[in-house]
PDB file of C-alpha atoms in Angstrom:
ATOM      1  CA  CYS V1120     -30.949 103.612  39.313  1.00 47.00           C
ATOM      2  CA  ASN V1121     -32.601 106.952  38.665  1.00 52.00           C
ATOM      3  CA  MET V1122     -30.604 109.524  40.642  1.00 61.00           C
ATOM      4  CA  SER V1123     -33.426 112.067  40.757  1.00 73.00           C
ATOM      5  CA  THR V1124     -35.821 110.134  42.987  1.00 91.00           C
ATOM      6  CA  SER V1125     -35.642 109.740  46.748  1.00 95.00           C
ATOM      7  CA  TYR V1126     -35.357 106.333  48.382  1.00 97.00           C
ATOM      8  CA  VAL V1127     -34.457 104.512  51.577  1.00 98.00           C
ATOM      9  CA  ARG V1128     -33.537 100.894  51.079  1.00 98.00           C
ATOM     10  CA  LEU V1129     -31.906  97.871  52.680  1.00 98.00           C
ATOM     11  CA  ASP V1130     -29.691  95.572  50.600  1.00 98.00           C
ATOM     12  CA  VAL V1131     -28.188  92.436  52.106  1.00 98.00           C
ATOM     13  CA  LYS V1132     -24.939  91.114  50.671  1.00 97.00           C
ATOM     14  CA  ASP V1133     -22.652  88.527  52.311  1.00 97.00           C
ATOM     15  CA  LYS V1134     -24.275  88.975  55.754  1.00 98.00           C
ATOM     16  CA  VAL V1135     -23.891  92.771  55.589  1.00 98.00           C
ATOM     17  CA  GLY V1136     -27.035  94.899  55.637  1.00 98.00           C
ATOM     18  CA  TYR V1137     -26.484  98.100  53.659  1.00 98.00           C
ATOM     19  CA  ILE V1138     -29.034 100.765  54.578  1.00 98.00           C
ATOM     20  CA  GLU V1139     -28.913 103.573  52.043  1.00 98.00           C
ATOM     21  CA  PHE V1140     -30.877 106.820  51.864  1.00 98.00           C
ATOM     22  CA  TYR V1141     -30.980 109.337  49.056  1.00 97.00           C
ATOM     23  CA  ASN V1142     -32.858 112.589  48.681  1.00 95.00           C
ATOM     24  CA  PRO V1143     -31.462 115.025  46.093  1.00 92.00           C
ATOM     25  CA  PRO V1144     -29.900 117.503  46.000  1.00 90.00           C
ATOM     26  CA  HIS V1145     -28.207 117.318  49.454  1.00 93.00           C
ATOM     27  CA  ASN V1146     -29.691 114.297  51.236  1.00 95.00           C
ATOM     28  CA  GLY V1147     -31.822 116.442  53.552  1.00 95.00           C
ATOM     29  CA  LEU V1148     -34.240 114.207  55.420  1.00 95.00           C
ATOM     30  CA  PRO V1149     -38.007 114.715  55.584  1.00 94.00           C
ATOM     31  CA  ALA V1150     -40.104 112.968  58.260  1.00 95.00           C
ATOM     32  CA  SER V1151     -41.181 110.119  55.951  1.00 95.00           C
ATOM     33  CA  MET V1152     -37.559 109.167  55.191  1.00 96.00           C
ATOM     34  CA  LEU V1153     -36.573 109.377  58.868  1.00 97.00           C
ATOM     35  CA  ALA V1154     -39.417 106.957  59.665  1.00 98.00           C
ATOM     36  CA  SER V1155     -38.257 104.583  56.900  1.00 98.00           C
ATOM     37  CA  LEU V1156     -34.694 104.701  58.210  1.00 98.00           C
ATOM     38  CA  THR V1157     -35.866 103.886  61.743  1.00 98.00           C
ATOM     39  CA  ASN V1158     -37.892 100.934  60.431  1.00 98.00           C
ATOM     40  CA  LEU V1159     -35.082  99.521  58.298  1.00 98.00           C
ATOM     41  CA  ILE V1160     -32.479  99.814  61.082  1.00 98.00           C
ATOM     42  CA  THR V1161     -34.855  97.982  63.430  1.00 98.00           C
ATOM     43  CA  LYS V1162     -35.581  95.370  60.762  1.00 98.00           C
ATOM     44  CA  ALA V1163     -31.871  94.808  60.042  1.00 98.00           C
ATOM     45  CA  GLY V1164     -31.248  94.474  63.782  1.00 98.00           C
ATOM     46  CA  SER V1165     -33.619  91.534  64.055  1.00 97.00           C
ATOM     47  CA  ASP V1166     -32.737  89.835  60.743  1.00 98.00           C
ATOM     48  CA  PRO V1167     -30.719  86.652  61.458  1.00 96.00           C
ATOM     49  CA  THR V1168     -29.122  86.773  57.980  1.00 97.00           C
ATOM     50  CA  ILE V1169     -27.482  90.139  58.788  1.00 98.00           C
ATOM     51  CA  ALA V1170     -24.346  90.255  60.949  1.00 98.00           C
ATOM     52  CA  VAL V1171     -23.314  93.896  60.480  1.00 98.00           C
ATOM     53  CA  VAL V1172     -25.171  97.039  59.407  1.00 98.00           C
ATOM     54  CA  VAL V1173     -23.719  99.768  57.171  1.00 98.00           C
ATOM     55  CA  LEU V1174     -25.415 103.177  57.068  1.00 98.00           C
ATOM     56  CA  LYS V1175     -24.708 105.121  53.887  1.00 98.00           C
ATOM     57  CA  SER V1176     -26.248 107.681  51.567  1.00 98.00           C
ATOM     58  CA  GLY V1177     -26.523 107.873  47.797  1.00 97.00           C
ATOM     59  CA  GLY V1178     -24.781 110.378  45.566  1.00 93.00           C
ATOM     60  CA  ASP V1179     -21.142 111.404  45.864  1.00 88.00           C
ATOM     61  CA  ARG V1180     -21.365 114.857  47.421  1.00 88.00           C
ATOM     62  CA  THR V1181     -23.222 115.259  50.684  1.00 96.00           C
ATOM     63  CA  PHE V1182     -23.679 112.488  53.235  1.00 98.00           C
ATOM     64  CA  CYS V1183     -26.632 114.240  54.861  1.00 98.00           C
ATOM     65  CA  ALA V1184     -27.753 117.861  55.102  1.00 96.00           C
ATOM     66  CA  GLY V1185     -29.920 117.204  58.153  1.00 95.00           C
ATOM     67  CA  ALA V1186     -33.556 118.275  58.381  1.00 92.00           C
ATOM     68  CA  SER V1187     -35.630 119.135  55.344  1.00 89.00           C
ATOM     69  CA  PHE V1188     -36.054 122.930  55.293  1.00 87.00           C
ATOM     70  CA  GLU V1189     -39.332 122.618  53.410  1.00 88.00           C
ATOM     71  CA  GLU V1190     -40.773 120.611  56.279  1.00 91.00           C
ATOM     72  CA  LEU V1191     -39.328 122.956  58.913  1.00 92.00           C
ATOM     73  CA  LYS V1192     -41.095 125.847  57.197  1.00 91.00           C
ATOM     74  CA  ALA V1193     -44.399 123.985  57.276  1.00 92.00           C
ATOM     75  CA  ILE V1194     -44.419 123.382  61.059  1.00 95.00           C
ATOM     76  CA  SER V1195     -47.227 125.425  62.592  1.00 94.00           C
ATOM     77  CA  ASN V1196     -47.642 124.118  66.160  1.00 95.00           C
ATOM     78  CA  ILE V1197     -45.549 122.568  68.944  1.00 95.00           C
ATOM     79  CA  GLU V1198     -46.979 119.059  68.394  1.00 96.00           C
ATOM     80  CA  GLN V1199     -45.924 119.091  64.746  1.00 96.00           C
ATOM     81  CA  GLY V1200     -42.533 120.526  65.675  1.00 95.00           C
ATOM     82  CA  THR V1201     -41.882 117.950  68.378  1.00 96.00           C
ATOM     83  CA  ALA V1202     -42.999 115.101  66.115  1.00 96.00           C
ATOM     84  CA  PHE V1203     -40.669 116.302  63.353  1.00 96.00           C
ATOM     85  CA  PHE V1204     -37.582 116.394  65.596  1.00 97.00           C
ATOM     86  CA  GLU V1205     -38.550 113.067  67.136  1.00 97.00           C
ATOM     87  CA  GLY V1206     -37.867 111.674  63.648  1.00 97.00           C
ATOM     88  CA  PHE V1207     -34.128 112.172  64.211  1.00 97.00           C
ATOM     89  CA  ALA V1208     -34.441 110.954  67.818  1.00 98.00           C
ATOM     90  CA  ASN V1209     -36.006 107.731  66.554  1.00 98.00           C
ATOM     91  CA  VAL V1210     -33.205 107.046  64.054  1.00 98.00           C
ATOM     92  CA  ILE V1211     -30.527 107.677  66.703  1.00 98.00           C
ATOM     93  CA  ASN V1212     -32.309 105.413  69.182  1.00 98.00           C
ATOM     94  CA  ALA V1213     -32.746 102.724  66.521  1.00 98.00           C
ATOM     95  CA  LEU V1214     -28.974 102.767  65.857  1.00 98.00           C
ATOM     96  CA  ARG V1215     -28.322 102.668  69.618  1.00 98.00           C
ATOM     97  CA  ARG V1216     -30.711  99.769  70.214  1.00 98.00           C
ATOM     98  CA  CYS V1217     -29.718  97.775  67.110  1.00 98.00           C
ATOM     99  CA  PRO V1218     -28.014  94.619  68.451  1.00 97.00           C
ATOM    100  CA  LYS V1219     -25.642  94.580  65.454  1.00 98.00           C
ATOM    101  CA  ILE V1220     -22.511  96.705  65.134  1.00 98.00           C
ATOM    102  CA  THR V1221     -23.225  99.628  62.816  1.00 98.00           C
ATOM    103  CA  ILE V1222     -20.709 101.181  60.431  1.00 98.00           C
ATOM    104  CA  GLY V1223     -21.170 104.743  59.206  1.00 98.00           C
ATOM    105  CA  ARG V1224     -19.963 105.421  55.648  1.00 98.00           C
ATOM    106  CA  VAL V1225     -19.696 109.183  55.269  1.00 98.00           C
ATOM    107  CA  GLN V1226     -18.675 110.073  51.713  1.00 98.00           C
ATOM    108  CA  GLY V1227     -19.168 113.851  51.961  1.00 98.00           C
ATOM    109  CA  LYS V1228     -20.405 116.751  54.053  1.00 98.00           C
ATOM    110  CA  ALA V1229     -22.591 116.178  57.105  1.00 98.00           C
ATOM    111  CA  VAL V1230     -24.712 118.994  58.498  1.00 98.00           C
ATOM    112  CA  GLY V1231     -26.956 119.142  61.577  1.00 97.00           C
ATOM    113  CA  GLY V1232     -28.857 115.891  61.983  1.00 97.00           C
ATOM    114  CA  GLY V1233     -26.411 114.286  59.546  1.00 98.00           C
ATOM    115  CA  VAL V1234     -23.646 114.717  62.125  1.00 98.00           C
ATOM    116  CA  GLY V1235     -25.966 113.072  64.655  1.00 98.00           C
ATOM    117  CA  LEU V1236     -26.472 110.038  62.417  1.00 98.00           C
ATOM    118  CA  ALA V1237     -22.717 109.649  61.908  1.00 98.00           C
ATOM    119  CA  ALA V1238     -22.119 109.945  65.659  1.00 98.00           C
ATOM    120  CA  ALA V1239     -24.738 107.297  66.460  1.00 98.00           C
ATOM    121  CA  THR V1240     -22.940 104.593  64.455  1.00 98.00           C
ATOM    122  CA  ASP V1241     -20.412 102.372  66.235  1.00 98.00           C
ATOM    123  CA  TYR V1242     -17.594 102.779  63.740  1.00 98.00           C
ATOM    124  CA  CYS V1243     -17.579 105.681  61.336  1.00 98.00           C
ATOM    125  CA  VAL V1244     -15.297 106.217  58.347  1.00 98.00           C
ATOM    126  CA  ALA V1245     -15.225 109.146  55.951  1.00 98.00           C
ATOM    127  CA  THR V1246     -13.451 110.832  53.049  1.00 98.00           C
ATOM    128  CA  LYS V1247     -11.324 113.965  53.198  1.00 98.00           C
ATOM    129  CA  TYR V1248     -14.354 115.802  51.767  1.00 97.00           C
ATOM    130  CA  SER V1249     -16.469 114.958  54.818  1.00 98.00           C
ATOM    131  CA  GLU V1250     -16.599 118.347  56.501  1.00 98.00           C
ATOM    132  CA  ILE V1251     -19.097 118.739  59.319  1.00 98.00           C
ATOM    133  CA  LYS V1252     -21.231 121.617  60.533  1.00 98.00           C
ATOM    134  CA  LEU V1253     -23.896 122.192  63.175  1.00 98.00           C
ATOM    135  CA  SER V1254     -25.772 125.165  61.745  1.00 96.00           C
ATOM    136  CA  GLU V1255     -28.845 124.942  64.009  1.00 96.00           C
ATOM    137  CA  LEU V1256     -28.228 128.223  65.869  1.00 96.00           C
ATOM    138  CA  THR V1257     -28.275 130.147  62.591  1.00 95.00           C
ATOM    139  CA  ILE V1258     -31.955 129.266  62.138  1.00 94.00           C
ATOM    140  CA  GLY V1259     -32.938 129.845  65.756  1.00 94.00           C
ATOM    141  CA  ILE V1260     -32.929 126.264  67.016  1.00 96.00           C
ATOM    142  CA  GLY V1261     -30.101 124.175  68.494  1.00 96.00           C
ATOM    143  CA  PRO V1262     -28.630 120.683  68.071  1.00 97.00           C
ATOM    144  CA  PHE V1263     -30.609 119.389  71.059  1.00 98.00           C
ATOM    145  CA  VAL V1264     -31.719 115.974  69.802  1.00 98.00           C
ATOM    146  CA  ILE V1265     -28.327 114.959  68.423  1.00 98.00           C
ATOM    147  CA  GLU V1266     -26.255 116.458  71.271  1.00 98.00           C
ATOM    148  CA  PRO V1267     -26.064 113.284  73.420  1.00 98.00           C
ATOM    149  CA  ALA V1268     -24.886 111.230  70.428  1.00 98.00           C
ATOM    150  CA  VAL V1269     -22.314 113.797  69.295  1.00 98.00           C
ATOM    151  CA  THR V1270     -21.002 114.586  72.792  1.00 98.00           C
ATOM    152  CA  ARG V1271     -20.660 110.866  73.503  1.00 98.00           C
ATOM    153  CA  LYS V1272     -18.304 110.627  70.512  1.00 98.00           C
ATOM    154  CA  ILE V1273     -16.325 113.894  70.502  1.00 98.00           C
ATOM    155  CA  GLY V1274     -16.660 115.219  74.064  1.00 98.00           C
ATOM    156  CA  LEU V1275     -18.300 118.324  75.463  1.00 98.00           C
ATOM    157  CA  SER V1276     -15.611 120.829  74.507  1.00 98.00           C
ATOM    158  CA  ALA V1277     -15.636 119.908  70.807  1.00 98.00           C
ATOM    159  CA  MET V1278     -19.440 119.713  70.850  1.00 98.00           C
ATOM    160  CA  SER V1279     -19.598 123.248  72.290  1.00 98.00           C
ATOM    161  CA  GLN V1280     -17.235 124.572  69.636  1.00 98.00           C
ATOM    162  CA  LEU V1281     -19.145 122.848  66.839  1.00 98.00           C
ATOM    163  CA  SER V1282     -22.507 124.193  68.072  1.00 98.00           C
ATOM    164  CA  LEU V1283     -21.363 127.746  68.764  1.00 98.00           C
ATOM    165  CA  GLU V1284     -19.337 128.213  65.562  1.00 98.00           C
ATOM    166  CA  ALA V1285     -22.563 127.543  63.699  1.00 97.00           C
ATOM    167  CA  THR V1286     -21.480 129.038  60.361  1.00 97.00           C
ATOM    168  CA  ASN V1287     -18.220 127.071  60.199  1.00 98.00           C
ATOM    169  CA  PHE V1288     -17.513 123.859  58.387  1.00 98.00           C
ATOM    170  CA  PHE V1289     -14.981 121.796  60.348  1.00 98.00           C
ATOM    171  CA  SER V1290     -12.596 119.635  58.346  1.00 98.00           C
ATOM    172  CA  ALA V1291     -12.718 115.851  58.183  1.00 98.00           C
ATOM    173  CA  GLU V1292      -9.296 115.910  59.902  1.00 98.00           C
ATOM    174  CA  TRP V1293     -10.784 117.863  62.813  1.00 98.00           C
ATOM    175  CA  ALA V1294     -13.628 115.358  63.063  1.00 98.00           C
ATOM    176  CA  GLN V1295     -11.129 112.510  63.051  1.00 98.00           C
ATOM    177  CA  GLN V1296      -8.961 114.130  65.756  1.00 98.00           C
ATOM    178  CA  LYS V1297     -12.042 114.542  67.939  1.00 98.00           C
ATOM    179  CA  GLY V1298     -13.058 110.916  67.466  1.00 98.00           C
ATOM    180  CA  LEU V1299     -16.096 111.166  65.194  1.00 98.00           C
ATOM    181  CA  PHE V1300     -14.323 109.423  62.303  1.00 98.00           C
ATOM    182  CA  THR V1301     -11.929 106.513  62.873  1.00 98.00           C
ATOM    183  CA  ASN V1302     -10.198 107.110  59.535  1.00 97.00           C
ATOM    184  CA  ILE V1303     -10.480 109.385  56.536  1.00 98.00           C
ATOM    185  CA  TYR V1304      -9.733 108.340  52.952  1.00 98.00           C
ATOM    186  CA  SER V1305      -8.743 110.310  49.878  1.00 98.00           C
ATOM    187  CA  SER V1306     -11.475 108.857  47.676  1.00 97.00           C
ATOM    188  CA  VAL V1307     -14.887 107.212  47.880  1.00 97.00           C
ATOM    189  CA  LYS V1308     -13.328 104.136  46.291  1.00 97.00           C
ATOM    190  CA  ASP V1309     -10.818 103.804  49.142  1.00 98.00           C
ATOM    191  CA  LEU V1310     -13.585 104.490  51.643  1.00 98.00           C
ATOM    192  CA  ASP V1311     -15.715 101.673  50.248  1.00 98.00           C
ATOM    193  CA  LYS V1312     -12.742  99.316  50.254  1.00 98.00           C
ATOM    194  CA  GLN V1313     -12.299  99.973  53.990  1.00 97.00           C
ATOM    195  CA  VAL V1314     -16.015  99.659  54.744  1.00 98.00           C
ATOM    196  CA  ASN V1315     -16.138  96.289  52.984  1.00 97.00           C
ATOM    197  CA  LEU V1316     -12.966  95.141  54.721  1.00 97.00           C
ATOM    198  CA  ILE V1317     -14.108  96.004  58.253  1.00 98.00           C
ATOM    199  CA  ALA V1318     -17.619  94.643  57.578  1.00 98.00           C
ATOM    200  CA  LYS V1319     -16.183  91.361  56.321  1.00 98.00           C
ATOM    201  CA  GLN V1320     -13.906  91.127  59.348  1.00 98.00           C
ATOM    202  CA  LEU V1321     -16.781  91.735  61.749  1.00 98.00           C
ATOM    203  CA  CYS V1322     -18.891  89.085  60.003  1.00 97.00           C
ATOM    204  CA  SER V1323     -16.257  86.498  60.896  1.00 97.00           C
ATOM    205  CA  TYR V1324     -16.525  87.146  64.651  1.00 97.00           C
ATOM    206  CA  ASN V1325     -18.808  85.477  67.195  1.00 97.00           C
ATOM    207  CA  PRO V1326     -22.173  87.290  66.795  1.00 95.00           C
ATOM    208  CA  ASP V1327     -22.941  86.906  70.505  1.00 96.00           C
ATOM    209  CA  ALA V1328     -19.646  88.559  71.389  1.00 97.00           C
ATOM    210  CA  LEU V1329     -20.460  91.455  69.046  1.00 97.00           C
ATOM    211  CA  THR V1330     -23.925  91.892  70.556  1.00 97.00           C
ATOM    212  CA  ARG V1331     -22.433  91.918  74.061  1.00 98.00           C
ATOM    213  CA  LEU V1332     -19.787  94.393  72.948  1.00 98.00           C
ATOM    214  CA  LYS V1333     -22.503  96.616  71.459  1.00 98.00           C
ATOM    215  CA  GLU V1334     -24.359  96.606  74.810  1.00 98.00           C
ATOM    216  CA  THR V1335     -21.142  97.505  76.611  1.00 98.00           C
ATOM    217  CA  LEU V1336     -20.324 100.368  74.244  1.00 98.00           C
ATOM    218  CA  TRP V1337     -23.762 101.897  74.818  1.00 98.00           C
ATOM    219  CA  GLU V1338     -23.954 101.323  78.565  1.00 98.00           C
ATOM    220  CA  GLY V1339     -25.565 104.191  80.438  1.00 97.00           C
ATOM    221  CA  THR V1340     -27.707 105.417  77.531  1.00 98.00           C
ATOM    222  CA  SER V1341     -30.992 103.648  78.302  1.00 96.00           C
ATOM    223  CA  ASP V1342     -32.539 106.996  79.310  1.00 98.00           C
ATOM    224  CA  TRP V1343     -32.153 108.292  75.724  1.00 98.00           C
ATOM    225  CA  GLU V1344     -35.672 107.118  74.830  1.00 96.00           C
ATOM    226  CA  GLU V1345     -37.056 109.799  77.181  1.00 98.00           C
ATOM    227  CA  LEU V1346     -34.174 112.261  76.941  1.00 98.00           C
ATOM    228  CA  LEU V1347     -34.304 112.627  73.155  1.00 98.00           C
ATOM    229  CA  LYS V1348     -38.093 113.115  73.274  1.00 97.00           C
ATOM    230  CA  LYS V1349     -37.588 115.981  75.719  1.00 97.00           C
ATOM    231  CA  ARG V1350     -34.904 117.435  73.460  1.00 98.00           C
ATOM    232  CA  ALA V1351     -37.237 117.164  70.449  1.00 97.00           C
ATOM    233  CA  ALA V1352     -39.800 119.234  72.353  1.00 97.00           C
ATOM    234  CA  ILE V1353     -37.209 122.008  72.905  1.00 97.00           C
ATOM    235  CA  SER V1354     -36.515 122.239  69.167  1.00 96.00           C
ATOM    236  CA  GLY V1355     -40.215 121.829  68.412  1.00 96.00           C
ATOM    237  CA  CYS V1356     -40.931 124.908  70.496  1.00 96.00           C
ATOM    238  CA  LEU V1357     -38.028 127.030  69.201  1.00 96.00           C
ATOM    239  CA  VAL V1358     -38.829 126.305  65.545  1.00 95.00           C
ATOM    240  CA  LEU V1359     -42.046 128.307  65.979  1.00 95.00           C
ATOM    241  CA  SER V1360     -40.146 131.456  67.002  1.00 94.00           C
ATOM    242  CA  ASP V1361     -40.234 134.637  64.919  1.00 94.00           C
ATOM    243  CA  PHE V1362     -36.456 134.343  64.629  1.00 95.00           C
ATOM    244  CA  THR V1363     -36.700 130.937  62.951  1.00 94.00           C
ATOM    245  CA  ASN V1364     -39.565 132.060  60.768  1.00 91.00           C
ATOM    246  CA  GLN V1365     -37.531 134.972  59.476  1.00 92.00           C
ATOM    247  CA  GLN V1366     -34.359 132.908  58.939  1.00 92.00           C
ATOM    248  CA  LEU V1367     -36.147 130.135  57.054  1.00 88.00           C
ATOM    249  CA  ASN V1368     -37.789 132.664  54.757  1.00 87.00           C
ATOM    250  CA  ASN V1369     -34.306 133.963  53.837  1.00 84.00           C
ATOM    251  CA  TYR V1370     -33.252 130.512  52.566  1.00 74.00           C
TER     252      TYR V1370
END
């Protein structure tokens, strides 16, 4: 396929639904792609031919650089701002509500919202190149929408460190120690081998048991629908600040 054009697509192979997004150069996500991701996750969740969902991105460098800076720069009022950040909220909620177990395949760096996507999957594997960073404070906003998903996985202390050390990339090993990644692999080839192995294994289990397990794993998060909307409004307001304006113009 042509590696210079953006896409979000769902491929089904042996009962596994592979949802892949790609937006060169760093897989930053504009609103339209976030909406497509939400739709495809929801669609895969209700497709009887799919037993397990894999979330992955194209290219071999960055898993996801978070929000599209171009779109952040274009936000001119709180409604636009809130709607933009609700894009990430919707993807996280779609992963949470999806009745299938979701596997995150993180082949490279994850920044901002990208860390949120990884954290919202049920089982996330990565490569040794998969460093993570929450850089939101550096542009005058904060990781408000993704915080519940990330804290749920790595705990409040690690989430605080990640948010406050906003210029630091944390190693894949750190992310594994904190519980974001189950395992890290030395190559994308090994990563894919593991993803296929675990997906195949899960496909052989009782689908009803998996759905029940999914509900159990996400118990106590039914307020996220409202909570993440509120969080999106915080970012939507902050993104209009002079501070953010200045920082985005420096990029």
